[in-house]
Amino acid sequence: MSSWLRCSLEPGMFPGEYAVEMETSEAGRISLFAPEDKVKADQSLVRVEVLQDNNGGGVIVCLPAPAFEISSRTVKVPQNSLVRFE
Amino acid sequence: MILSNVEIQKAIDEGRLVIAPDPQPRACEEPNCPYDTTAVDLHLGSALSIPRSGPFNYDLRQPGIATFLSHNCDHIEIPAAGYVLAPRVFVLGRTLEKVTLPLKAGQSLAARIEGKSSFARCGLLVHFTAPTVHAGFDGTLTLEMINLGNAGISLFKEMPICQLILEAVAGDPQVHPSQFQGQTTPAGTSNT
């Protein structure tokens, strides 16, 4: 099963790269650059690894790259921002 | 411990390091061998990103800085005749090669990107603040290039632009188990 996060996507600084923005539970809106193989551009999703699921209390995920605003790949996001595919 | 060229090639053969396309030729007596004794050359990709100047300051705490950076740069493909990097101009480039440093228990590698002395003599920096390629990294390497010399420097796509120095990681980094590739995690569980 793969996990994806709802986000907004725009072309990044290089071909094949996206500027990704997303809402978090505690850090506000954050952004990062991700390669095209880490996003579903047509669905506005970015690939993440779920590190801890707090069952309604938010999900801690590992992002594909450190976010500028928090200097970290690990962040807590709302449960309803996560999409899982079998 | 810095890996010799022989150890770099062994790491590639064992899947502890992936450089795509594979640096060739391997034998140092062959022309255009990209290996030095303790490094391997990487090449410049075709895309450059040139940050614009403007009436703004970068504040990395402000939400959406990645989008802001994207909106305030120009993209160019290096033409066959080359791109002349003028004195004091800063551009971002990328390596042609994709580098992967898989996390493998007890065998992980990290790397550092370094400039080449020939370019340094002309005043070119290809990185100036972020040389570390962490264990677990997977992707092309972004080059922070600036010409500190007094004359323009011609850049051509696929030219040798930097060198990669590989180092063995002592101990296993603390990561999520799913980030480990290969047979065994430090906890001893398999995830292949």
Tab-separated table of C-alpha atoms in Angstrom:
chain	number	residue	atom	x	y	z
A	1	MET	CA	0.000	0.000	0.000
A	2	SER	CA	1.300	3.457	-0.869
A	3	SER	CA	0.464	6.673	0.964
A	4	TRP	CA	-0.032	10.060	-0.645
A	5	LEU	CA	-0.738	13.516	0.684
A	6	ARG	CA	-3.122	16.075	-0.788
A	7	CYS	CA	-1.139	19.120	-1.897
A	8	SER	CA	-0.895	21.842	-4.493
A	9	LEU	CA	1.627	21.390	-7.277
A	10	GLU	CA	3.350	23.804	-9.597
A	11	PRO	CA	6.333	23.373	-11.921
A	12	GLY	CA	9.593	23.583	-9.956
A	13	MET	CA	12.936	25.182	-10.735
A	14	PHE	CA	13.951	22.365	-13.096
A	15	PRO	CA	12.210	20.178	-15.664
A	16	GLY	CA	10.822	17.079	-14.001
A	17	GLU	CA	10.546	18.821	-10.650
A	18	TYR	CA	7.508	20.168	-8.788
A	19	ALA	CA	7.079	22.828	-6.146
A	20	VAL	CA	4.811	21.184	-3.585
A	21	GLU	CA	2.756	22.957	-0.915
A	22	MET	CA	0.666	21.343	1.793
A	23	GLU	CA	-1.109	22.065	5.041
A	24	THR	CA	0.187	20.491	8.234
A	25	SER	CA	-1.391	19.990	11.641
A	26	GLU	CA	1.026	22.096	13.646
A	27	ALA	CA	3.471	23.827	11.271
A	28	GLY	CA	1.085	25.679	8.989
A	29	ARG	CA	1.619	25.597	5.262
A	30	ILE	CA	4.937	24.166	4.126
A	31	SER	CA	6.653	23.651	0.781
A	32	LEU	CA	9.347	21.551	-0.842
A	33	PHE	CA	10.651	20.391	-4.184
A	34	ALA	CA	9.853	16.864	-5.313
A	35	PRO	CA	10.820	14.910	-8.427
A	36	GLU	CA	8.019	13.935	-10.773
A	37	ASP	CA	8.163	10.280	-9.754
A	38	LYS	CA	7.091	11.311	-6.236
A	39	VAL	CA	3.890	13.080	-7.277
A	40	LYS	CA	0.614	12.304	-8.996
A	41	ALA	CA	0.248	15.579	-10.846
A	42	ASP	CA	-3.225	14.838	-12.182
A	43	GLN	CA	-4.530	14.199	-8.657
A	44	SER	CA	-2.461	16.799	-6.747
A	45	LEU	CA	-0.830	14.194	-4.523
A	46	VAL	CA	2.714	13.760	-3.211
A	47	ARG	CA	4.154	10.450	-2.034
A	48	VAL	CA	4.879	10.108	1.693
A	49	GLU	CA	5.828	7.373	4.138
A	50	VAL	CA	3.529	7.032	7.143
A	51	LEU	CA	5.635	6.893	10.297
A	52	GLN	CA	2.874	7.009	12.902
A	53	ASP	CA	-0.909	6.993	12.612
A	54	ASN	CA	-2.581	8.408	15.702
A	55	ASN	CA	-6.085	7.307	14.705
A	56	GLY	CA	-7.776	10.653	14.303
A	57	GLY	CA	-5.117	12.602	16.136
A	58	GLY	CA	-3.133	13.269	12.991
A	59	VAL	CA	-0.581	11.282	11.046
A	60	ILE	CA	3.172	11.723	11.191
A	61	VAL	CA	4.665	11.308	7.748
A	62	CYS	CA	8.063	11.392	6.115
A	63	LEU	CA	8.142	13.749	3.125
A	64	PRO	CA	10.155	13.065	-0.039
A	65	ALA	CA	12.441	16.032	0.759
A	66	PRO	CA	12.927	18.458	3.655
A	67	ALA	CA	10.395	21.284	3.718
A	68	PHE	CA	11.911	24.754	3.589
A	69	GLU	CA	9.820	26.200	6.383
A	70	ILE	CA	10.610	23.532	8.994
A	71	SER	CA	13.951	22.173	7.739
A	72	SER	CA	12.689	18.637	8.228
A	73	ARG	CA	11.179	15.712	6.316
A	74	THR	CA	9.019	14.636	9.249
A	75	VAL	CA	5.757	16.438	9.907
A	76	LYS	CA	2.289	15.863	11.359
A	77	VAL	CA	-0.607	16.193	8.923
A	78	PRO	CA	-4.393	15.926	9.269
A	79	GLN	CA	-5.814	12.429	8.817
A	80	ASN	CA	-8.116	13.563	6.019
A	81	SER	CA	-5.225	14.873	3.915
A	82	LEU	CA	-3.852	11.366	3.464
A	83	VAL	CA	-4.833	9.090	0.586
A	84	ARG	CA	-3.906	5.427	0.515
A	85	PHE	CA	-3.742	3.182	-2.543
A	86	GLU	CA	-3.574	-0.604	-2.502
B	1	MET	CA	36.816	6.513	5.437
B	2	ILE	CA	37.013	7.733	1.842
B	3	LEU	CA	36.558	5.042	-0.791
B	4	SER	CA	39.219	4.462	-3.430
B	5	ASN	CA	38.188	4.212	-7.070
B	6	VAL	CA	38.393	0.419	-6.773
B	7	GLU	CA	36.073	0.470	-3.749
B	8	ILE	CA	33.681	2.866	-5.521
B	9	GLN	CA	33.413	0.438	-8.419
B	10	LYS	CA	32.939	-2.465	-5.999
B	11	ALA	CA	30.131	-0.548	-4.261
B	12	ILE	CA	28.448	-0.024	-7.644
B	13	ASP	CA	28.773	-3.705	-8.492
B	14	GLU	CA	27.271	-4.658	-5.103
B	15	GLY	CA	24.361	-2.221	-5.341
B	16	ARG	CA	25.505	-0.095	-2.392
B	17	LEU	CA	25.881	2.828	-4.795
B	18	VAL	CA	23.976	3.525	-7.977
B	19	ILE	CA	25.158	6.126	-10.473
B	20	ALA	CA	23.044	6.261	-13.606
B	21	PRO	CA	24.353	6.338	-16.262
B	22	ASP	CA	27.194	4.187	-14.975
B	23	PRO	CA	30.524	6.047	-15.122
B	24	GLN	CA	32.659	4.531	-17.857
B	25	PRO	CA	35.349	3.585	-18.686
B	26	ARG	CA	36.562	2.193	-15.386
B	27	ALA	CA	40.201	1.547	-16.169
B	28	CYS	CA	42.277	4.624	-15.426
B	29	GLU	CA	44.587	3.980	-18.381
B	30	GLU	CA	41.677	4.453	-20.799
B	31	PRO	CA	40.925	7.897	-22.276
B	32	ASN	CA	38.225	9.950	-20.553
B	33	CYS	CA	38.128	7.702	-17.497
B	34	PRO	CA	35.925	9.568	-14.987
B	35	TYR	CA	37.641	7.992	-11.977
B	36	ASP	CA	40.394	9.647	-10.010
B	37	THR	CA	42.089	7.775	-7.178
B	38	THR	CA	39.406	8.670	-4.622
B	39	ALA	CA	36.572	10.243	-6.621
B	40	VAL	CA	34.416	9.883	-9.678
B	41	ASP	CA	33.500	12.748	-11.989
B	42	LEU	CA	29.882	13.677	-12.605
B	43	HIS	CA	28.639	15.655	-15.590
B	44	LEU	CA	26.516	18.748	-16.082
B	45	GLY	CA	22.907	18.173	-17.093
B	46	SER	CA	21.311	20.291	-19.786
B	47	ALA	CA	19.000	22.424	-17.613
B	48	LEU	CA	19.938	25.577	-15.740
B	49	SER	CA	17.743	27.571	-13.407
B	50	ILE	CA	18.638	31.225	-13.044
B	51	PRO	CA	17.161	33.031	-10.028
B	52	ARG	CA	15.849	36.493	-10.860
B	53	SER	CA	16.667	39.597	-8.949
B	54	GLY	CA	13.771	41.683	-7.760
B	55	PRO	CA	12.363	43.841	-5.016
B	56	PHE	CA	12.088	40.972	-2.566
B	57	ASN	CA	14.016	39.098	0.094
B	58	TYR	CA	13.952	35.390	0.702
B	59	ASP	CA	12.394	34.430	4.026
B	60	LEU	CA	12.478	30.664	4.400
B	61	ARG	CA	9.971	30.804	7.266
B	62	GLN	CA	7.274	32.188	5.004
B	63	PRO	CA	4.847	29.548	3.695
B	64	GLY	CA	5.321	28.496	0.090
B	65	ILE	CA	8.961	29.425	-0.463
B	66	ALA	CA	9.413	26.544	-2.952
B	67	THR	CA	6.661	27.962	-5.141
B	68	PHE	CA	8.077	31.468	-4.760
B	69	LEU	CA	11.514	30.285	-5.893
B	70	SER	CA	9.970	28.528	-8.885
B	71	HIS	CA	8.037	31.626	-9.904
B	72	ASN	CA	11.133	33.817	-9.688
B	73	CYS	CA	13.625	31.984	-11.847
B	74	ASP	CA	14.301	31.534	-15.542
B	75	HIS	CA	14.795	28.121	-17.073
B	76	ILE	CA	17.230	27.564	-19.896
B	77	GLU	CA	18.526	24.563	-21.782
B	78	ILE	CA	22.246	24.860	-22.405
B	79	PRO	CA	22.684	25.349	-26.156
B	80	ALA	CA	25.217	23.359	-28.164
B	81	ALA	CA	27.421	26.440	-28.304
B	82	GLY	CA	27.447	26.553	-24.514
B	83	TYR	CA	26.206	28.984	-21.871
B	84	VAL	CA	28.579	31.681	-20.690
B	85	LEU	CA	28.354	32.175	-16.957
B	86	ALA	CA	29.202	35.827	-16.466
B	87	PRO	CA	31.256	37.035	-13.493
B	88	ARG	CA	29.277	37.266	-10.228
B	89	VAL	CA	26.281	35.439	-11.693
B	90	PHE	CA	24.641	32.656	-9.695
B	91	VAL	CA	22.805	29.792	-11.360
B	92	LEU	CA	21.551	26.381	-10.332
B	93	GLY	CA	22.415	23.312	-12.357
B	94	ARG	CA	22.007	19.611	-11.944
B	95	THR	CA	24.166	16.609	-12.551
B	96	LEU	CA	23.408	14.498	-15.572
B	97	GLU	CA	23.758	11.441	-13.370
B	98	LYS	CA	21.208	10.226	-10.872
B	99	VAL	CA	22.883	9.112	-7.658
B	100	THR	CA	21.356	6.639	-5.219
B	101	LEU	CA	22.851	5.806	-1.834
B	102	PRO	CA	20.675	2.948	-0.558
B	103	LEU	CA	20.346	2.494	3.177
B	104	LYS	CA	21.749	-0.939	3.876
B	105	ALA	CA	22.450	-2.127	7.386
B	106	GLY	CA	26.135	-1.816	8.122
B	107	GLN	CA	26.963	-0.941	4.521
B	108	SER	CA	25.496	2.520	3.898
B	109	LEU	CA	27.485	5.140	2.067
B	110	ALA	CA	27.354	8.927	2.135
B	111	ALA	CA	29.038	11.272	-0.288
B	112	ARG	CA	30.345	14.765	-0.794
B	113	ILE	CA	30.287	16.772	-3.944
B	114	GLU	CA	33.396	18.765	-4.712
B	115	GLY	CA	34.471	21.095	-7.467
B	116	LYS	CA	37.233	20.454	-9.958
B	117	SER	CA	40.516	22.270	-9.620
B	118	SER	CA	40.580	23.222	-13.311
B	119	PHE	CA	37.327	25.167	-12.939
B	120	ALA	CA	38.403	26.541	-9.580
B	121	ARG	CA	41.384	28.215	-11.227
B	122	CYS	CA	38.927	30.093	-13.457
B	123	GLY	CA	36.858	31.166	-10.467
B	124	LEU	CA	33.945	28.735	-10.748
B	125	LEU	CA	32.323	27.320	-7.647
B	126	VAL	CA	29.982	24.404	-8.360
B	127	HIS	CA	28.816	24.157	-4.770
B	128	PHE	CA	29.442	26.449	-1.883
B	129	THR	CA	27.326	25.428	1.038
B	130	ALA	CA	25.629	22.078	0.632
B	131	PRO	CA	28.156	19.406	-0.369
B	132	THR	CA	26.771	16.501	1.629
B	133	VAL	CA	24.832	13.722	-0.051
B	134	HIS	CA	23.191	11.852	2.795
B	135	ALA	CA	22.831	8.100	3.057
B	136	GLY	CA	19.432	7.223	1.608
B	137	PHE	CA	19.563	9.970	-1.026
B	138	ASP	CA	18.104	9.226	-4.438
B	139	GLY	CA	18.134	11.744	-7.264
B	140	THR	CA	20.196	14.140	-9.321
B	141	LEU	CA	22.473	16.524	-7.441
B	142	THR	CA	21.751	20.229	-7.517
B	143	LEU	CA	24.779	22.397	-8.205
B	144	GLU	CA	24.970	25.903	-6.764
B	145	MET	CA	27.214	27.559	-9.314
B	146	ILE	CA	28.723	31.008	-9.202
B	147	ASN	CA	31.502	32.589	-11.179
B	148	LEU	CA	33.819	34.439	-8.830
B	149	GLY	CA	36.379	35.084	-11.554
B	150	ASN	CA	36.785	38.151	-13.714
B	151	ALA	CA	35.912	36.568	-17.069
B	152	GLY	CA	32.997	34.532	-18.334
B	153	ILE	CA	33.156	30.747	-18.074
B	154	SER	CA	31.596	28.595	-20.802
B	155	LEU	CA	29.416	25.764	-19.558
B	156	PHE	CA	28.485	22.867	-21.830
B	157	LYS	CA	25.984	20.119	-21.212
B	158	GLU	CA	27.547	16.786	-20.333
B	159	MET	CA	30.898	18.340	-19.456
B	160	PRO	CA	32.630	16.930	-16.343
B	161	ILE	CA	31.582	19.503	-13.754
B	162	CYS	CA	32.219	18.085	-10.299
B	163	GLN	CA	33.527	15.078	-8.458
B	164	LEU	CA	31.799	12.777	-6.032
B	165	ILE	CA	33.681	11.498	-3.009
B	166	LEU	CA	32.229	8.447	-1.286
B	167	GLU	CA	32.520	7.704	2.402
B	168	ALA	CA	31.513	4.692	4.472
B	169	VAL	CA	28.944	5.432	7.187
B	170	ALA	CA	29.956	4.139	10.610
B	171	GLY	CA	26.949	2.598	12.348
B	172	ASP	CA	23.378	2.625	11.058
B	173	PRO	CA	21.407	5.869	10.816
B	174	GLN	CA	18.117	6.080	12.680
B	175	VAL	CA	15.396	5.974	10.047
B	176	HIS	CA	12.007	4.457	9.457
B	177	PRO	CA	12.417	0.730	8.665
B	178	SER	CA	10.781	1.185	5.270
B	179	GLN	CA	13.680	3.405	4.225
B	180	PHE	CA	16.098	0.498	4.398
B	181	GLN	CA	16.695	-1.185	1.091
B	182	GLY	CA	17.971	-4.697	0.769
B	183	GLN	CA	17.746	-7.648	3.023
B	184	THR	CA	18.087	-6.535	6.585
B	185	THR	CA	17.377	-3.515	8.731
B	186	PRO	CA	19.344	-2.704	11.889
B	187	ALA	CA	16.424	-4.237	13.796
B	188	GLY	CA	16.987	-7.447	11.894
B	189	THR	CA	13.702	-7.431	9.994
B	190	SER	CA	13.535	-8.087	6.314
B	191	ASN	CA	11.609	-5.811	4.016
B	192	THR	CA	12.470	-7.130	0.580
